[in-house]
Amino acid sequence: GAGVSQSPRYKVAKRGQDVALRCDPISGHVSLFWYQQALGQGPEFLTYFQNEAQLDKSGLPSDRFFAERPEGSVSTLKIQRTQQEDSAVYLCASTRAGGVTGELFFGEGSRLTVL
Amino acid sequence: QQPVQSPQAVILREGEDAVINCSSSKALYSVHWYRQKHGEAPVFLMILLKGGEQKGHDKISASFNEKKQQSSLYLTASQLSYSGTYFCGTETTSYDKVIFGPGTSLSVIP
């Protein structure tokens, strides 16, 4: 596709439910990043893939958060047993090369609301 | 560690200039600047690499002082379309992740 695509755009979950958020990066982009953006805040780094390898997951807030990119293209961010503090916009971004040092192309995000 | 941005918010009249500052306590490899409008994805403005170069993009330019670990974004003759939240992002090494600051809200009014 022309840009980074994320789905669903909006997700409402009851506390305790599991959710899965999908990111389809720009075709051919090697690196993929997940960020969490709370209302009125900057994007906070969660995790980073280079092809299918998860090179950095230091930003994942707890073991309830899990991300994968099994074939080096589409990625899924899974949140188990959602809590109210997980409510945020989850942004996915991709870059052509390994790592950044170039433009990050962002998707429009998945807005998660946990009730 | 998250970079610090100042000011937190600024209101301008069309045609006025603004400067947004970004600083880090760590040695930086690069500084990125993005603008995000409400409900939209952040959009890349420019990246400055270690070397202190200044870049320009229409009436928006930026500088990077690597010795002070500081960057400034300059918006001249502001237009209504410049409204949004500006984020700086920093890398401490090449081909690493970008850590974003808390943002500066810019509102341009007629």
Short mmCIF file of C-alpha atoms in Angstrom, two decimals:
data_model
loop_
_atom_site.label_atom_id
_atom_site.label_comp_id
_atom_site.label_asym_id
_atom_site.label_seq_id
_atom_site.Cartn_x
_atom_site.Cartn_y
_atom_site.Cartn_z
CA GLY A 1 0.00 0.00 0.00
CA ALA A 2 0.92 3.65 -0.26
CA GLY A 3 1.28 4.24 3.46
CA VAL A 4 1.39 2.50 6.81
CA SER A 5 -1.99 0.97 7.54
CA GLN A 6 -3.26 0.16 11.03
CA SER A 7 -6.37 -1.66 12.16
CA PRO A 8 -8.66 -1.38 13.90
CA ARG A 9 -8.70 2.42 14.03
CA TYR A 10 -10.82 2.31 17.19
CA LYS A 11 -11.17 -0.44 19.74
CA VAL A 12 -13.20 -0.48 22.94
CA ALA A 13 -12.38 -3.28 25.33
CA LYS A 14 -13.69 -4.25 28.73
CA ARG A 15 -11.05 -4.49 31.42
CA GLY A 16 -9.53 -7.95 31.37
CA GLN A 17 -10.11 -8.59 27.66
CA ASP A 18 -7.31 -9.36 25.23
CA VAL A 19 -6.81 -7.13 22.17
CA ALA A 20 -4.76 -7.42 18.99
CA LEU A 21 -3.69 -4.43 16.93
CA ARG A 22 -2.38 -4.84 13.41
CA CYS A 23 0.17 -2.83 11.46
CA ASP A 24 0.82 -3.17 7.74
CA PRO A 25 4.00 -1.21 6.95
CA ILE A 26 5.02 0.27 3.63
CA SER A 27 6.05 -2.51 1.28
CA GLY A 28 9.76 -3.22 1.47
CA HIS A 29 10.34 -1.31 4.69
CA VAL A 30 12.82 -3.20 6.82
CA SER A 31 12.20 -1.67 10.23
CA LEU A 32 8.96 -1.41 12.15
CA PHE A 33 8.34 0.44 15.40
CA TRP A 34 5.46 0.51 17.87
CA TYR A 35 4.77 3.57 20.01
CA GLN A 36 2.14 4.29 22.66
CA GLN A 37 0.74 7.81 22.79
CA ALA A 38 -1.35 8.87 25.78
CA LEU A 39 -3.59 11.91 25.45
CA GLY A 40 -1.54 15.11 25.31
CA GLN A 41 1.79 13.28 25.42
CA GLY A 42 4.54 12.42 22.99
CA PRO A 43 4.81 8.96 21.43
CA GLU A 44 6.53 6.53 23.83
CA PHE A 45 8.68 3.78 22.35
CA LEU A 46 7.45 0.23 22.89
CA THR A 47 9.36 -2.10 20.59
CA TYR A 48 11.29 -2.34 17.31
CA PHE A 49 11.69 -4.99 14.61
CA GLN A 50 14.23 -5.30 11.87
CA ASN A 51 12.64 -7.71 9.42
CA GLU A 52 11.27 -10.49 11.65
CA ALA A 53 13.79 -9.99 14.45
CA GLN A 54 12.62 -8.08 17.51
CA LEU A 55 15.75 -6.08 18.29
CA ASP A 56 14.48 -3.98 21.18
CA LYS A 57 11.49 -4.50 23.44
CA SER A 58 12.69 -2.36 26.30
CA GLY A 59 9.65 -0.09 26.14
CA LEU A 60 6.96 -2.74 26.61
CA PRO A 61 5.36 -1.74 29.94
CA SER A 62 4.63 -5.25 31.22
CA ASP A 63 4.57 -8.89 30.23
CA ARG A 64 0.95 -8.36 29.19
CA PHE A 65 2.28 -6.70 26.04
CA PHE A 66 3.58 -8.85 23.24
CA ALA A 67 4.52 -8.01 19.65
CA GLU A 68 5.41 -10.14 16.67
CA ARG A 69 6.33 -9.78 13.01
CA PRO A 70 6.69 -13.39 11.91
CA GLU A 71 7.31 -12.88 8.19
CA GLY A 72 9.03 -9.52 8.36
CA SER A 73 6.10 -7.52 7.05
CA VAL A 74 2.80 -7.27 8.99
CA SER A 75 3.13 -6.87 12.73
CA THR A 76 0.67 -7.48 15.55
CA LEU A 77 0.75 -5.89 19.00
CA LYS A 78 -1.17 -7.96 21.51
CA ILE A 79 -2.25 -6.77 24.93
CA GLN A 80 -3.52 -9.37 27.35
CA ARG A 81 -5.87 -8.72 30.28
CA THR A 82 -6.25 -5.05 29.37
CA GLN A 83 -6.23 -2.44 32.13
CA GLN A 84 -7.59 1.11 32.10
CA GLU A 85 -4.06 2.52 31.98
CA ASP A 86 -3.59 0.79 28.61
CA SER A 87 -6.02 3.30 27.05
CA ALA A 88 -4.00 5.22 24.46
CA VAL A 89 -3.33 5.55 20.76
CA TYR A 90 -0.94 2.88 19.51
CA LEU A 91 1.15 4.15 16.61
CA CYS A 92 3.08 2.01 14.19
CA ALA A 93 5.91 3.42 12.06
CA SER A 94 8.24 1.96 9.47
CA THR A 95 11.51 2.93 7.79
CA ARG A 96 13.27 1.76 4.70
CA ALA A 97 16.53 0.74 6.34
CA GLY A 98 17.53 -0.92 9.55
CA GLY A 99 16.97 1.42 12.48
CA VAL A 100 15.98 5.01 11.94
CA THR A 101 18.38 7.77 10.87
CA GLY A 102 15.81 8.63 8.25
CA GLU A 103 12.15 9.44 8.02
CA LEU A 104 9.73 7.49 10.20
CA PHE A 105 6.49 6.86 8.29
CA PHE A 106 3.63 6.67 10.78
CA GLY A 107 0.22 5.07 10.49
CA GLU A 108 -2.84 6.87 11.80
CA GLY A 109 -2.89 4.75 14.91
CA SER A 110 -5.26 2.46 16.75
CA ARG A 111 -7.14 4.20 19.54
CA LEU A 112 -7.74 1.76 22.42
CA THR A 113 -10.23 2.59 25.14
CA VAL A 114 -10.43 0.21 28.09
CA LEU A 115 -13.60 0.49 30.17
CA GLN B 1 15.82 9.31 28.45
CA GLN B 2 13.16 11.61 27.03
CA PRO B 3 14.33 14.95 25.55
CA VAL B 4 12.99 18.17 27.02
CA GLN B 5 11.04 20.64 24.88
CA SER B 6 10.23 24.30 25.43
CA PRO B 7 7.95 26.09 25.39
CA GLN B 8 5.10 23.76 26.26
CA ALA B 9 2.66 25.82 24.21
CA VAL B 10 2.70 28.93 22.06
CA ILE B 11 0.05 31.04 20.34
CA LEU B 12 1.00 33.10 17.31
CA ARG B 13 -0.75 35.46 14.97
CA GLU B 14 -0.34 34.70 11.26
CA GLY B 15 2.97 36.04 10.02
CA GLU B 16 4.75 35.89 13.37
CA ASP B 17 7.84 33.81 14.05
CA ALA B 18 8.41 31.09 16.64
CA VAL B 19 11.27 29.00 18.00
CA ILE B 20 10.85 25.60 19.62
CA ASN B 21 13.72 24.14 21.58
CA CYS B 22 14.73 20.56 22.30
CA SER B 23 17.50 19.42 24.60
CA SER B 24 18.88 16.14 25.87
CA SER B 25 21.14 15.10 28.72
CA LYS B 26 22.72 12.46 26.48
CA ALA B 27 25.12 12.80 23.56
CA LEU B 28 23.05 12.72 20.40
CA TYR B 29 23.55 11.23 16.98
CA SER B 30 20.52 12.83 15.40
CA VAL B 31 17.49 14.97 16.07
CA HIS B 32 14.16 14.52 14.27
CA TRP B 33 11.27 16.97 14.06
CA TYR B 34 7.66 15.93 13.45
CA ARG B 35 4.34 17.78 13.43
CA GLN B 36 1.10 16.14 14.48
CA LYS B 37 -2.35 17.58 13.93
CA HIS B 38 -5.19 16.50 16.18
CA GLY B 39 -6.29 12.93 15.45
CA GLU B 40 -3.70 12.45 12.72
CA ALA B 41 -0.37 10.67 12.36
CA PRO B 42 2.86 12.54 13.09
CA VAL B 43 4.40 13.87 9.89
CA PHE B 44 8.13 14.11 9.31
CA LEU B 45 9.60 17.60 8.94
CA MET B 46 13.33 17.04 8.98
CA ILE B 47 16.25 15.18 10.50
CA LEU B 48 19.55 16.70 11.58
CA LEU B 49 22.56 14.48 11.90
CA LYS B 50 25.62 14.92 14.08
CA GLY B 51 27.71 17.56 12.36
CA GLY B 52 25.79 20.67 13.32
CA GLU B 53 24.14 21.27 9.97
CA GLN B 54 21.15 23.50 9.61
CA LYS B 55 18.29 22.43 7.42
CA GLY B 56 15.44 24.28 5.83
CA HIS B 57 12.03 23.33 4.55
CA ASP B 58 10.07 26.23 3.07
CA LYS B 59 9.79 28.68 5.99
CA ILE B 60 10.67 26.04 8.59
CA SER B 61 14.30 25.39 9.47
CA ALA B 62 16.24 23.79 12.28
CA SER B 63 19.69 23.75 13.83
CA PHE B 64 21.54 21.15 15.87
CA ASN B 65 24.28 21.97 18.37
CA GLU B 66 25.77 18.58 19.13
CA LYS B 67 28.13 19.95 21.81
CA LYS B 68 25.16 21.21 23.82
CA GLN B 69 22.86 18.35 22.77
CA GLN B 70 20.33 20.94 21.69
CA SER B 71 18.21 21.57 18.64
CA SER B 72 15.94 24.43 17.70
CA LEU B 73 13.11 24.54 15.18
CA TYR B 74 12.47 27.94 13.57
CA LEU B 75 9.11 28.79 12.05
CA THR B 76 9.04 32.08 10.19
CA ALA B 77 6.08 34.01 8.84
CA SER B 78 3.74 31.43 10.37
CA GLN B 79 0.67 30.26 8.48
CA LEU B 80 -2.58 28.81 9.82
CA SER B 81 -1.47 25.42 8.51
CA TYR B 82 1.46 25.41 10.94
CA SER B 83 -0.89 24.77 13.86
CA GLY B 84 -0.33 21.44 15.57
CA THR B 85 1.92 19.76 18.09
CA TYR B 86 5.63 19.65 17.32
CA PHE B 87 7.72 16.78 18.62
CA CYS B 88 11.45 16.44 18.62
CA GLY B 89 12.86 12.94 18.64
CA THR B 90 16.41 11.93 19.41
CA GLU B 91 18.73 9.05 18.62
CA THR B 92 21.89 8.43 20.61
CA THR B 93 23.46 6.15 18.00
CA SER B 94 22.92 5.57 14.32
CA TYR B 95 20.22 3.16 13.22
CA ASP B 96 18.62 3.15 16.65
CA LYS B 97 15.15 3.94 17.94
CA VAL B 98 13.80 7.48 18.23
CA ILE B 99 12.77 8.77 21.64
CA PHE B 100 10.27 11.62 21.46
CA GLY B 101 9.84 14.66 23.66
CA PRO B 102 6.53 15.68 25.24
CA GLY B 103 5.65 18.08 22.42
CA THR B 104 5.04 21.79 21.92
CA SER B 105 1.53 22.87 21.03
CA LEU B 106 1.53 25.64 18.43
CA SER B 107 -1.62 27.56 17.56
CA VAL B 108 -1.63 30.11 14.76
CA ILE B 109 -4.58 32.48 14.76
CA PRO B 110 -5.72 34.92 12.06
#
